[in-house]
Amino acid sequence: SDARAVFRVEGAKADQVLAKLSPVDFATLGPNELRRTRAAQVAAAFWKDGDGYTLVCFRSVATYVMGLLTHSAMPGSEF
């Protein structure tokens, strides 16, 4: 719906980028298994799809989530 924003996270370290934001064990997340949780401080849902992940959040926090994802993907962001 128009109330949601959808992000696609792909790449060799996609699970590591998302793990920095959410208390989800991405190694145990099965294909197309939905996990409702949070990304930092906002409600989100994740699922594994092919070689990446889809993240859905409320549209009102989409800019915040995009910033989180961008920062989490940067080298050295684990510190």
mmCIF file with all atom_site columns, N, CA and C in Angstrom:
data_model
loop_
_atom_site.group_PDB
_atom_site.id
_atom_site.type_symbol
_atom_site.label_atom_id
_atom_site.label_alt_id
_atom_site.label_comp_id
_atom_site.label_asym_id
_atom_site.label_entity_id
_atom_site.label_seq_id
_atom_site.pdbx_PDB_ins_code
_atom_site.Cartn_x
_atom_site.Cartn_y
_atom_site.Cartn_z
_atom_site.occupancy
_atom_site.B_iso_or_equiv
_atom_site.pdbx_formal_charge
_atom_site.auth_seq_id
_atom_site.auth_comp_id
_atom_site.auth_asym_id
_atom_site.auth_atom_id
_atom_site.pdbx_PDB_model_num
ATOM 1   N N  . SER A 1 1  ? 0.832  -1.180  0.000  1.00 0.00 ? 1  SER A N  1
ATOM 2   C CA . SER A 1 1  ? 0.000  0.000   0.000  1.00 0.00 ? 1  SER A CA 1
ATOM 3   C C  . SER A 1 1  ? 0.877  1.243   0.000  1.00 0.00 ? 1  SER A C  1
ATOM 4   N N  . ASP A 1 2  ? 0.278  2.386   -0.167 1.00 0.00 ? 2  ASP A N  1
ATOM 5   C CA . ASP A 1 2  ? 1.019  3.641   -0.187 1.00 0.00 ? 2  ASP A CA 1
ATOM 6   C C  . ASP A 1 2  ? 1.570  4.024   1.175  1.00 0.00 ? 2  ASP A C  1
ATOM 7   N N  . ALA A 1 3  ? 1.155  3.341   2.211  1.00 0.00 ? 3  ALA A N  1
ATOM 8   C CA . ALA A 1 3  ? 1.637  3.659   3.556  1.00 0.00 ? 3  ALA A CA 1
ATOM 9   C C  . ALA A 1 3  ? 2.964  2.984   3.872  1.00 0.00 ? 3  ALA A C  1
ATOM 10  N N  . ARG A 1 4  ? 3.501  2.206   2.943  1.00 0.00 ? 4  ARG A N  1
ATOM 11  C CA . ARG A 1 4  ? 4.730  1.455   3.184  1.00 0.00 ? 4  ARG A CA 1
ATOM 12  C C  . ARG A 1 4  ? 5.817  1.850   2.193  1.00 0.00 ? 4  ARG A C  1
ATOM 13  N N  . ALA A 1 5  ? 7.050  1.679   2.633  1.00 0.00 ? 5  ALA A N  1
ATOM 14  C CA . ALA A 1 5  ? 8.214  1.829   1.767  1.00 0.00 ? 5  ALA A CA 1
ATOM 15  C C  . ALA A 1 5  ? 8.908  0.479   1.716  1.00 0.00 ? 5  ALA A C  1
ATOM 16  N N  . VAL A 1 6  ? 9.412  0.117   0.547  1.00 0.00 ? 6  VAL A N  1
ATOM 17  C CA . VAL A 1 6  ? 10.052 -1.177  0.345  1.00 0.00 ? 6  VAL A CA 1
ATOM 18  C C  . VAL A 1 6  ? 11.495 -0.952  -0.095 1.00 0.00 ? 6  VAL A C  1
ATOM 19  N N  . PHE A 1 7  ? 12.417 -1.653  0.557  1.00 0.00 ? 7  PHE A N  1
ATOM 20  C CA . PHE A 1 7  ? 13.831 -1.584  0.215  1.00 0.00 ? 7  PHE A CA 1
ATOM 21  C C  . PHE A 1 7  ? 14.306 -2.976  -0.162 1.00 0.00 ? 7  PHE A C  1
ATOM 22  N N  . ARG A 1 8  ? 15.187 -3.036  -1.128 1.00 0.00 ? 8  ARG A N  1
ATOM 23  C CA . ARG A 1 8  ? 15.812 -4.288  -1.540 1.00 0.00 ? 8  ARG A CA 1
ATOM 24  C C  . ARG A 1 8  ? 17.280 -4.201  -1.162 1.00 0.00 ? 8  ARG A C  1
ATOM 25  N N  . VAL A 1 9  ? 17.760 -5.166  -0.367 1.00 0.00 ? 9  VAL A N  1
ATOM 26  C CA . VAL A 1 9  ? 19.154 -5.189  0.075  1.00 0.00 ? 9  VAL A CA 1
ATOM 27  C C  . VAL A 1 9  ? 19.790 -6.445  -0.505 1.00 0.00 ? 9  VAL A C  1
ATOM 28  N N  . GLU A 1 10 ? 20.783 -6.249  -1.365 1.00 0.00 ? 10 GLU A N  1
ATOM 29  C CA . GLU A 1 10 ? 21.433 -7.372  -2.043 1.00 0.00 ? 10 GLU A CA 1
ATOM 30  C C  . GLU A 1 10 ? 22.941 -7.268  -1.897 1.00 0.00 ? 10 GLU A C  1
ATOM 31  N N  . GLY A 1 11 ? 23.608 -8.371  -2.132 1.00 0.00 ? 11 GLY A N  1
ATOM 32  C CA . GLY A 1 11 ? 25.058 -8.388  -2.107 1.00 0.00 ? 11 GLY A CA 1
ATOM 33  C C  . GLY A 1 11 ? 25.575 -9.430  -1.140 1.00 0.00 ? 11 GLY A C  1
ATOM 34  N N  . ALA A 1 12 ? 26.867 -9.638  -1.196 1.00 0.00 ? 12 ALA A N  1
ATOM 35  C CA . ALA A 1 12 ? 27.502 -10.681 -0.395 1.00 0.00 ? 12 ALA A CA 1
ATOM 36  C C  . ALA A 1 12 ? 27.326 -10.463 1.101  1.00 0.00 ? 12 ALA A C  1
ATOM 37  N N  . LYS A 1 13 ? 27.189 -9.226  1.539  1.00 0.00 ? 13 LYS A N  1
ATOM 38  C CA . LYS A 1 13 ? 27.090 -8.941  2.968  1.00 0.00 ? 13 LYS A CA 1
ATOM 39  C C  . LYS A 1 13 ? 25.741 -8.329  3.341  1.00 0.00 ? 13 LYS A C  1
ATOM 40  N N  . ALA A 1 14 ? 24.719 -8.598  2.575  1.00 0.00 ? 14 ALA A N  1
ATOM 41  C CA . ALA A 1 14 ? 23.394 -8.032  2.850  1.00 0.00 ? 14 ALA A CA 1
ATOM 42  C C  . ALA A 1 14 ? 22.896 -8.415  4.229  1.00 0.00 ? 14 ALA A C  1
ATOM 43  N N  . ASP A 1 15 ? 23.116 -9.663  4.622  1.00 0.00 ? 15 ASP A N  1
ATOM 44  C CA . ASP A 1 15 ? 22.665 -10.090 5.951  1.00 0.00 ? 15 ASP A CA 1
ATOM 45  C C  . ASP A 1 15 ? 23.415 -9.364  7.063  1.00 0.00 ? 15 ASP A C  1
ATOM 46  N N  . GLN A 1 16 ? 24.695 -9.047  6.843  1.00 0.00 ? 16 GLN A N  1
ATOM 47  C CA . GLN A 1 16 ? 25.471 -8.327  7.845  1.00 0.00 ? 16 GLN A CA 1
ATOM 48  C C  . GLN A 1 16 ? 24.997 -6.880  7.982  1.00 0.00 ? 16 GLN A C  1
ATOM 49  N N  . VAL A 1 17 ? 24.633 -6.268  6.881  1.00 0.00 ? 17 VAL A N  1
ATOM 50  C CA . VAL A 1 17 ? 24.105 -4.898  6.911  1.00 0.00 ? 17 VAL A CA 1
ATOM 51  C C  . VAL A 1 17 ? 22.824 -4.862  7.732  1.00 0.00 ? 17 VAL A C  1
ATOM 52  N N  . LEU A 1 18 ? 21.938 -5.802  7.483  1.00 0.00 ? 18 LEU A N  1
ATOM 53  C CA . LEU A 1 18 ? 20.669 -5.836  8.211  1.00 0.00 ? 18 LEU A CA 1
ATOM 54  C C  . LEU A 1 18 ? 20.838 -6.258  9.663  1.00 0.00 ? 18 LEU A C  1
ATOM 55  N N  . ALA A 1 19 ? 21.800 -7.126  9.933  1.00 0.00 ? 19 ALA A N  1
ATOM 56  C CA . ALA A 1 19 ? 22.030 -7.587  11.307 1.00 0.00 ? 19 ALA A CA 1
ATOM 57  C C  . ALA A 1 19 ? 22.495 -6.457  12.219 1.00 0.00 ? 19 ALA A C  1
ATOM 58  N N  . LYS A 1 20 ? 23.094 -5.429  11.658 1.00 0.00 ? 20 LYS A N  1
ATOM 59  C CA . LYS A 1 20 ? 23.505 -4.273  12.452 1.00 0.00 ? 20 LYS A CA 1
ATOM 60  C C  . LYS A 1 20 ? 22.303 -3.472  12.943 1.00 0.00 ? 20 LYS A C  1
ATOM 61  N N  . LEU A 1 21 ? 21.169 -3.650  12.293 1.00 0.00 ? 21 LEU A N  1
ATOM 62  C CA . LEU A 1 21 ? 19.974 -2.862  12.605 1.00 0.00 ? 21 LEU A CA 1
ATOM 63  C C  . LEU A 1 21 ? 18.910 -3.626  13.362 1.00 0.00 ? 21 LEU A C  1
ATOM 64  N N  . SER A 1 22 ? 18.964 -4.936  13.316 1.00 0.00 ? 22 SER A N  1
ATOM 65  C CA . SER A 1 22 ? 17.842 -5.721  13.811 1.00 0.00 ? 22 SER A CA 1
ATOM 66  C C  . SER A 1 22 ? 18.304 -6.956  14.583 1.00 0.00 ? 22 SER A C  1
ATOM 67  N N  . PRO A 1 23 ? 17.551 -7.362  15.609 1.00 0.00 ? 23 PRO A N  1
ATOM 68  C CA . PRO A 1 23 ? 17.905 -8.550  16.390 1.00 0.00 ? 23 PRO A CA 1
ATOM 69  C C  . PRO A 1 23 ? 17.409 -9.846  15.747 1.00 0.00 ? 23 PRO A C  1
ATOM 70  N N  . VAL A 1 24 ? 17.634 -9.996  14.472 1.00 0.00 ? 24 VAL A N  1
ATOM 71  C CA . VAL A 1 24 ? 17.194 -11.179 13.731 1.00 0.00 ? 24 VAL A CA 1
ATOM 72  C C  . VAL A 1 24 ? 18.416 -12.031 13.399 1.00 0.00 ? 24 VAL A C  1
ATOM 73  N N  . ASP A 1 25 ? 18.298 -13.339 13.591 1.00 0.00 ? 25 ASP A N  1
ATOM 74  C CA . ASP A 1 25 ? 19.358 -14.255 13.176 1.00 0.00 ? 25 ASP A CA 1
ATOM 75  C C  . ASP A 1 25 ? 19.114 -14.589 11.710 1.00 0.00 ? 25 ASP A C  1
ATOM 76  N N  . PHE A 1 26 ? 19.745 -13.839 10.836 1.00 0.00 ? 26 PHE A N  1
ATOM 77  C CA . PHE A 1 26 ? 19.484 -13.982 9.400  1.00 0.00 ? 26 PHE A CA 1
ATOM 78  C C  . PHE A 1 26 ? 19.952 -15.321 8.859  1.00 0.00 ? 26 PHE A C  1
ATOM 79  N N  . ALA A 1 27 ? 20.860 -16.006 9.563  1.00 0.00 ? 27 ALA A N  1
ATOM 80  C CA . ALA A 1 27 ? 21.321 -17.324 9.122  1.00 0.00 ? 27 ALA A CA 1
ATOM 81  C C  . ALA A 1 27 ? 20.203 -18.364 9.211  1.00 0.00 ? 27 ALA A C  1
ATOM 82  N N  . THR A 1 28 ? 19.237 -18.155 10.101 1.00 0.00 ? 28 THR A N  1
ATOM 83  C CA . THR A 1 28 ? 18.146 -19.119 10.261 1.00 0.00 ? 28 THR A CA 1
ATOM 84  C C  . THR A 1 28 ? 16.876 -18.698 9.525  1.00 0.00 ? 28 THR A C  1
ATOM 85  N N  . LEU A 1 29 ? 16.899 -17.552 8.877  1.00 0.00 ? 29 LEU A N  1
ATOM 86  C CA . LEU A 1 29 ? 15.729 -17.060 8.156  1.00 0.00 ? 29 LEU A CA 1
ATOM 87  C C  . LEU A 1 29 ? 15.595 -17.815 6.839  1.00 0.00 ? 29 LEU A C  1
ATOM 88  N N  . GLY A 1 30 ? 14.518 -18.573 6.701  1.00 0.00 ? 30 GLY A N  1
ATOM 89  C CA . GLY A 1 30 ? 14.307 -19.359 5.494  1.00 0.00 ? 30 GLY A CA 1
ATOM 90  C C  . GLY A 1 30 ? 13.829 -18.516 4.331  1.00 0.00 ? 30 GLY A C  1
ATOM 91  N N  . PRO A 1 31 ? 13.913 -19.047 3.115  1.00 0.00 ? 31 PRO A N  1
ATOM 92  C CA . PRO A 1 31 ? 13.426 -18.320 1.945  1.00 0.00 ? 31 PRO A CA 1
ATOM 93  C C  . PRO A 1 31 ? 11.942 -17.980 2.099  1.00 0.00 ? 31 PRO A C  1
ATOM 94  N N  . ASN A 1 32 ? 11.615 -16.729 1.852  1.00 0.00 ? 32 ASN A N  1
ATOM 95  C CA . ASN A 1 32 ? 10.245 -16.210 1.932  1.00 0.00 ? 32 ASN A CA 1
ATOM 96  C C  . ASN A 1 32 ? 9.627  -16.283 3.329  1.00 0.00 ? 32 ASN A C  1
ATOM 97  N N  . GLU A 1 33 ? 10.439 -16.510 4.370  1.00 0.00 ? 33 GLU A N  1
ATOM 98  C CA . GLU A 1 33 ? 9.951  -16.473 5.750  1.00 0.00 ? 33 GLU A CA 1
ATOM 99  C C  . GLU A 1 33 ? 9.952  -15.021 6.215  1.00 0.00 ? 33 GLU A C  1
ATOM 100 N N  . LEU A 1 34 ? 8.821  -14.537 6.635  1.00 0.00 ? 34 LEU A N  1
ATOM 101 C CA . LEU A 1 34 ? 8.671  -13.150 7.067  1.00 0.00 ? 34 LEU A CA 1
ATOM 102 C C  . LEU A 1 34 ? 9.030  -13.013 8.540  1.00 0.00 ? 34 LEU A C  1
ATOM 103 N N  . ARG A 1 35 ? 9.791  -11.978 8.861  1.00 0.00 ? 35 ARG A N  1
ATOM 104 C CA . ARG A 1 35 ? 10.127 -11.687 10.250 1.00 0.00 ? 35 ARG A CA 1
ATOM 105 C C  . ARG A 1 35 ? 9.736  -10.247 10.531 1.00 0.00 ? 35 ARG A C  1
ATOM 106 N N  . ARG A 1 36 ? 8.776  -10.056 11.427 1.00 0.00 ? 36 ARG A N  1
ATOM 107 C CA . ARG A 1 36 ? 8.377  -8.715  11.858 1.00 0.00 ? 36 ARG A CA 1
ATOM 108 C C  . ARG A 1 36 ? 9.186  -8.359  13.091 1.00 0.00 ? 36 ARG A C  1
ATOM 109 N N  . THR A 1 37 ? 9.866  -7.224  13.032 1.00 0.00 ? 37 THR A N  1
ATOM 110 C CA . THR A 1 37 ? 10.750 -6.815  14.119 1.00 0.00 ? 37 THR A CA 1
ATOM 111 C C  . THR A 1 37 ? 10.956 -5.313  14.023 1.00 0.00 ? 37 THR A C  1
ATOM 112 N N  . ARG A 1 38 ? 12.169 -4.882  14.248 1.00 0.00 ? 38 ARG A N  1
ATOM 113 C CA . ARG A 1 38 ? 12.486 -3.463  14.135 1.00 0.00 ? 38 ARG A CA 1
ATOM 114 C C  . ARG A 1 38 ? 13.802 -3.298  13.395 1.00 0.00 ? 38 ARG A C  1
ATOM 115 N N  . ALA A 1 39 ? 13.958 -2.139  12.793 1.00 0.00 ? 39 ALA A N  1
ATOM 116 C CA . ALA A 1 39 ? 15.222 -1.718  12.201 1.00 0.00 ? 39 ALA A CA 1
ATOM 117 C C  . ALA A 1 39 ? 15.625 -0.488  12.993 1.00 0.00 ? 39 ALA A C  1
ATOM 118 N N  . ALA A 1 40 ? 16.633 -0.636  13.828 1.00 0.00 ? 40 ALA A N  1
ATOM 119 C CA . ALA A 1 40 ? 16.992 0.392   14.812 1.00 0.00 ? 40 ALA A CA 1
ATOM 120 C C  . ALA A 1 40 ? 15.776 0.627   15.697 1.00 0.00 ? 40 ALA A C  1
ATOM 121 N N  . GLN A 1 41 ? 15.112 1.753   15.598 1.00 0.00 ? 41 GLN A N  1
ATOM 122 C CA . GLN A 1 41 ? 14.001 2.070   16.493 1.00 0.00 ? 41 GLN A CA 1
ATOM 123 C C  . GLN A 1 41 ? 12.638 2.088   15.812 1.00 0.00 ? 41 GLN A C  1
ATOM 124 N N  . VAL A 1 42 ? 12.546 1.588   14.592 1.00 0.00 ? 42 VAL A N  1
ATOM 125 C CA . VAL A 1 42 ? 11.263 1.644   13.873 1.00 0.00 ? 42 VAL A CA 1
ATOM 126 C C  . VAL A 1 42 ? 10.779 0.246   13.492 1.00 0.00 ? 42 VAL A C  1
ATOM 127 N N  . ALA A 1 43 ? 9.476  0.112   13.395 1.00 0.00 ? 43 ALA A N  1
ATOM 128 C CA . ALA A 1 43 ? 8.880  -1.171  12.997 1.00 0.00 ? 43 ALA A CA 1
ATOM 129 C C  . ALA A 1 43 ? 9.273  -1.505  11.557 1.00 0.00 ? 43 ALA A C  1
ATOM 130 N N  . ALA A 1 44 ? 9.584  -2.783  11.340 1.00 0.00 ? 44 ALA A N  1
ATOM 131 C CA . ALA A 1 44 ? 9.987  -3.234  10.006 1.00 0.00 ? 44 ALA A CA 1
ATOM 132 C C  . ALA A 1 44 ? 9.666  -4.714  9.849  1.00 0.00 ? 44 ALA A C  1
ATOM 133 N N  . ALA A 1 45 ? 9.682  -5.151  8.621  1.00 0.00 ? 45 ALA A N  1
ATOM 134 C CA . ALA A 1 45 ? 9.535  -6.572  8.310  1.00 0.00 ? 45 ALA A CA 1
ATOM 135 C C  . ALA A 1 45 ? 10.606 -6.928  7.282  1.00 0.00 ? 45 ALA A C  1
ATOM 136 N N  . PHE A 1 46 ? 11.150 -8.129  7.403  1.00 0.00 ? 46 PHE A N  1
ATOM 137 C CA . PHE A 1 46 ? 12.193 -8.611  6.495  1.00 0.00 ? 46 PHE A CA 1
ATOM 138 C C  . PHE A 1 46 ? 11.797 -9.970  5.948  1.00 0.00 ? 46 PHE A C  1
ATOM 139 N N  . TRP A 1 47 ? 12.250 -10.269 4.754  1.00 0.00 ? 47 TRP A N  1
ATOM 140 C CA . TRP A 1 47 ? 12.210 -11.635 4.258  1.00 0.00 ? 47 TRP A CA 1
ATOM 141 C C  . TRP A 1 47 ? 13.309 -11.823 3.235  1.00 0.00 ? 47 TRP A C  1
ATOM 142 N N  . LYS A 1 48 ? 13.814 -13.060 3.197  1.00 0.00 ? 48 LYS A N  1
ATOM 143 C CA . LYS A 1 48 ? 14.846 -13.425 2.229  1.00 0.00 ? 48 LYS A CA 1
ATOM 144 C C  . LYS A 1 48 ? 14.159 -13.758 0.924  1.00 0.00 ? 48 LYS A C  1
ATOM 145 N N  . ASP A 1 49 ? 14.699 -13.214 -0.131 1.00 0.00 ? 49 ASP A N  1
ATOM 146 C CA . ASP A 1 49 ? 14.107 -13.407 -1.448 1.00 0.00 ? 49 ASP A CA 1
ATOM 147 C C  . ASP A 1 49 ? 15.244 -13.532 -2.454 1.00 0.00 ? 49 ASP A C  1
ATOM 148 N N  . GLY A 1 50 ? 15.486 -14.752 -2.913 1.00 0.00 ? 50 GLY A N  1
ATOM 149 C CA . GLY A 1 50 ? 16.578 -14.965 -3.859 1.00 0.00 ? 50 GLY A CA 1
ATOM 150 C C  . GLY A 1 50 ? 17.918 -14.728 -3.205 1.00 0.00 ? 50 GLY A C  1
ATOM 151 N N  . ASP A 1 51 ? 18.711 -13.835 -3.802 1.00 0.00 ? 51 ASP A N  1
ATOM 152 C CA . ASP A 1 51 ? 20.057 -13.580 -3.291 1.00 0.00 ? 51 ASP A CA 1
ATOM 153 C C  . ASP A 1 51 ? 20.124 -12.336 -2.403 1.00 0.00 ? 51 ASP A C  1
ATOM 154 N N  . GLY A 1 52 ? 18.994 -11.897 -1.898 1.00 0.00 ? 52 GLY A N  1
ATOM 155 C CA . GLY A 1 52 ? 18.986 -10.712 -1.049 1.00 0.00 ? 52 GLY A CA 1
ATOM 156 C C  . GLY A 1 52 ? 17.811 -10.723 -0.093 1.00 0.00 ? 52 GLY A C  1
ATOM 157 N N  . TYR A 1 53 ? 17.509 -9.547  0.416  1.00 0.00 ? 53 TYR A N  1
ATOM 158 C CA . TYR A 1 53 ? 16.439 -9.385  1.389  1.00 0.00 ? 53 TYR A CA 1
ATOM 159 C C  . TYR A 1 53 ? 15.554 -8.216  0.987  1.00 0.00 ? 53 TYR A C  1
ATOM 160 N N  . THR A 1 54 ? 14.301 -8.307  1.370  1.00 0.00 ? 54 THR A N  1
ATOM 161 C CA . THR A 1 54 ? 13.367 -7.204  1.206  1.00 0.00 ? 54 THR A CA 1
ATOM 162 C C  . THR A 1 54 ? 13.025 -6.700  2.592  1.00 0.00 ? 54 THR A C  1
ATOM 163 N N  . LEU A 1 55 ? 13.037 -5.389  2.746  1.00 0.00 ? 55 LEU A N  1
ATOM 164 C CA . LEU A 1 55 ? 12.692 -4.741  4.010  1.00 0.00 ? 55 LEU A CA 1
ATOM 165 C C  . LEU A 1 55 ? 11.504 -3.822  3.739  1.00 0.00 ? 55 LEU A C  1
ATOM 166 N N  . VAL A 1 56 ? 10.507 -3.889  4.596  1.00 0.00 ? 56 VAL A N  1
ATOM 167 C CA . VAL A 1 56 ? 9.328  -3.033  4.487  1.00 0.00 ? 56 VAL A CA 1
ATOM 168 C C  . VAL A 1 56 ? 9.184  -2.251  5.781  1.00 0.00 ? 56 VAL A C  1
ATOM 169 N N  . CYS A 1 57 ? 8.925  -0.957  5.647  1.00 0.00 ? 57 CYS A N  1
ATOM 170 C CA . CYS A 1 57 ? 8.700  -0.111  6.822  1.00 0.00 ? 57 CYS A CA 1
ATOM 171 C C  . CYS A 1 57 ? 7.614  0.907   6.481  1.00 0.00 ? 57 CYS A C  1
ATOM 172 N N  . PHE A 1 58 ? 7.206  1.687   7.463  1.00 0.00 ? 58 PHE A N  1
ATOM 173 C CA . PHE A 1 58 ? 6.251  2.746   7.207  1.00 0.00 ? 58 PHE A CA 1
ATOM 174 C C  . PHE A 1 58 ? 6.898  3.832   6.344  1.00 0.00 ? 58 PHE A C  1
ATOM 175 N N  . ARG A 1 59 ? 6.133  4.371   5.435  1.00 0.00 ? 59 ARG A N  1
ATOM 176 C CA . ARG A 1 59 ? 6.632  5.403   4.530  1.00 0.00 ? 59 ARG A CA 1
ATOM 177 C C  . ARG A 1 59 ? 7.122  6.630   5.302  1.00 0.00 ? 59 ARG A C  1
ATOM 178 N N  . SER A 1 60 ? 6.503  6.924   6.422  1.00 0.00 ? 60 SER A N  1
ATOM 179 C CA . SER A 1 60 ? 6.873  8.111   7.190  1.00 0.00 ? 60 SER A CA 1
ATOM 180 C C  . SER A 1 60 ? 8.288  8.044   7.748  1.00 0.00 ? 60 SER A C  1
ATOM 181 N N  . VAL A 1 61 ? 8.872  6.853   7.829  1.00 0.00 ? 61 VAL A N  1
ATOM 182 C CA . VAL A 1 61 ? 10.244 6.708   8.338  1.00 0.00 ? 61 VAL A CA 1
ATOM 183 C C  . VAL A 1 61 ? 11.206 6.213   7.259  1.00 0.00 ? 61 VAL A C  1
ATOM 184 N N  . ALA A 1 62 ? 10.788 6.259   6.006  1.00 0.00 ? 62 ALA A N  1
ATOM 185 C CA . ALA A 1 62 ? 11.600 5.728   4.906  1.00 0.00 ? 62 ALA A CA 1
ATOM 186 C C  . ALA A 1 62 ? 12.941 6.442   4.771  1.00 0.00 ? 62 ALA A C  1
ATOM 187 N N  . THR A 1 63 ? 12.966 7.745   4.925  1.00 0.00 ? 63 THR A N  1
ATOM 188 C CA . THR A 1 63 ? 14.225 8.487   4.819  1.00 0.00 ? 63 THR A CA 1
ATOM 189 C C  . THR A 1 63 ? 15.182 8.070   5.931  1.00 0.00 ? 63 THR A C  1
ATOM 190 N N  . TYR A 1 64 ? 14.656 7.902   7.130  1.00 0.00 ? 64 TYR A N  1
ATOM 191 C CA . TYR A 1 64 ? 15.454 7.445   8.267  1.00 0.00 ? 64 TYR A CA 1
ATOM 192 C C  . TYR A 1 64 ? 16.026 6.053   7.994  1.00 0.00 ? 64 TYR A C  1
ATOM 193 N N  . VAL A 1 65 ? 15.199 5.139   7.516  1.00 0.00 ? 65 VAL A N  1
ATOM 194 C CA . VAL A 1 65 ? 15.644 3.770   7.238  1.00 0.00 ? 65 VAL A CA 1
ATOM 195 C C  . VAL A 1 65 ? 16.677 3.765   6.111  1.00 0.00 ? 65 VAL A C  1
ATOM 196 N N  . MET A 1 66 ? 16.485 4.588   5.100  1.00 0.00 ? 66 MET A N  1
ATOM 197 C CA . MET A 1 66 ? 17.474 4.672   4.014  1.00 0.00 ? 66 MET A CA 1
ATOM 198 C C  . MET A 1 66 ? 18.822 5.130   4.571  1.00 0.00 ? 66 MET A C  1
ATOM 199 N N  . GLY A 1 67 ? 18.810 6.084   5.473  1.00 0.00 ? 67 GLY A N  1
ATOM 200 C CA . GLY A 1 67 ? 20.049 6.529   6.112  1.00 0.00 ? 67 GLY A CA 1
ATOM 201 C C  . GLY A 1 67 ? 20.696 5.430   6.928  1.00 0.00 ? 67 GLY A C  1
ATOM 202 N N  . LEU A 1 68 ? 19.875 4.667   7.652  1.00 0.00 ? 68 LEU A N  1
ATOM 203 C CA . LEU A 1 68 ? 20.401 3.538   8.429  1.00 0.00 ? 68 LEU A CA 1
ATOM 204 C C  . LEU A 1 68 ? 21.067 2.505   7.528  1.00 0.00 ? 68 LEU A C  1
ATOM 205 N N  . LEU A 1 69 ? 20.388 2.157   6.451  1.00 0.00 ? 69 LEU A N  1
ATOM 206 C CA . LEU A 1 69 ? 20.930 1.161   5.524  1.00 0.00 ? 69 LEU A CA 1
ATOM 207 C C  . LEU A 1 69 ? 22.220 1.653   4.877  1.00 0.00 ? 69 LEU A C  1
ATOM 208 N N  . THR A 1 70 ? 22.232 2.916   4.478  1.00 0.00 ? 70 THR A N  1
ATOM 209 C CA . THR A 1 70 ? 23.421 3.486   3.847  1.00 0.00 ? 70 THR A CA 1
ATOM 210 C C  . THR A 1 70 ? 24.601 3.461   4.816  1.00 0.00 ? 70 THR A C  1
ATOM 211 N N  . HIS A 1 71 ? 24.364 3.895   6.035  1.00 0.00 ? 71 HIS A N  1
ATOM 212 C CA . HIS A 1 71 ? 25.438 3.907   7.034  1.00 0.00 ? 71 HIS A CA 1
ATOM 213 C C  . HIS A 1 71 ? 25.893 2.488   7.378  1.00 0.00 ? 71 HIS A C  1
ATOM 214 N N  . SER A 1 72 ? 24.950 1.569   7.532  1.00 0.00 ? 72 SER A N  1
ATOM 215 C CA . SER A 1 72 ? 25.291 0.191   7.893  1.00 0.00 ? 72 SER A CA 1
ATOM 216 C C  . SER A 1 72 ? 26.097 -0.516  6.817  1.00 0.00 ? 72 SER A C  1
ATOM 217 N N  . ALA A 1 73 ? 25.958 -0.089  5.573  1.00 0.00 ? 73 ALA A N  1
ATOM 218 C CA . ALA A 1 73 ? 26.688 -0.723  4.467  1.00 0.00 ? 73 ALA A CA 1
ATOM 219 C C  . ALA A 1 73 ? 28.115 -0.184  4.333  1.00 0.00 ? 73 ALA A C  1
ATOM 220 N N  . MET A 1 74 ? 28.417 0.896   5.030  1.00 0.00 ? 74 MET A N  1
ATOM 221 C CA . MET A 1 74 ? 29.741 1.504   4.913  1.00 0.00 ? 74 MET A CA 1
ATOM 222 C C  . MET A 1 74 ? 30.787 0.720   5.696  1.00 0.00 ? 74 MET A C  1
ATOM 223 N N  . PRO A 1 75 ? 31.999 0.566   5.139  1.00 0.00 ? 75 PRO A N  1
ATOM 224 C CA . PRO A 1 75 ? 33.074 -0.091  5.883  1.00 0.00 ? 75 PRO A CA 1
ATOM 225 C C  . PRO A 1 75 ? 33.357 0.666   7.175  1.00 0.00 ? 75 PRO A C  1
ATOM 226 N N  . GLY A 1 76 ? 33.538 -0.063  8.259  1.00 0.00 ? 76 GLY A N  1
ATOM 227 C CA . GLY A 1 76 ? 33.834 0.536   9.544  1.00 0.00 ? 76 GLY A CA 1
ATOM 228 C C  . GLY A 1 76 ? 32.612 0.901   10.359 1.00 0.00 ? 76 GLY A C  1
ATOM 229 N N  . SER A 1 77 ? 31.422 0.648   9.832  1.00 0.00 ? 77 SER A N  1
ATOM 230 C CA . SER A 1 77 ? 30.201 1.027   10.558 1.00 0.00 ? 77 SER A CA 1
ATOM 231 C C  . SER A 1 77 ? 29.906 0.107   11.725 1.00 0.00 ? 77 SER A C  1
ATOM 232 N N  . GLU A 1 78 ? 30.671 -0.959  11.868 1.00 0.00 ? 78 GLU A N  1
ATOM 233 C CA . GLU A 1 78 ? 30.441 -1.877  12.981 1.00 0.00 ? 78 GLU A CA 1
ATOM 234 C C  . GLU A 1 78 ? 30.994 -1.337  14.287 1.00 0.00 ? 78 GLU A C  1
ATOM 235 N N  . PHE A 1 79 ? 31.733 -0.265  14.239 1.00 0.00 ? 79 PHE A N  1
ATOM 236 C CA . PHE A 1 79 ? 32.316 0.298   15.461 1.00 0.00 ? 79 PHE A CA 1
ATOM 237 C C  . PHE A 1 79 ? 31.408 1.306   16.092 1.00 0.00 ? 79 PHE A C  1
#
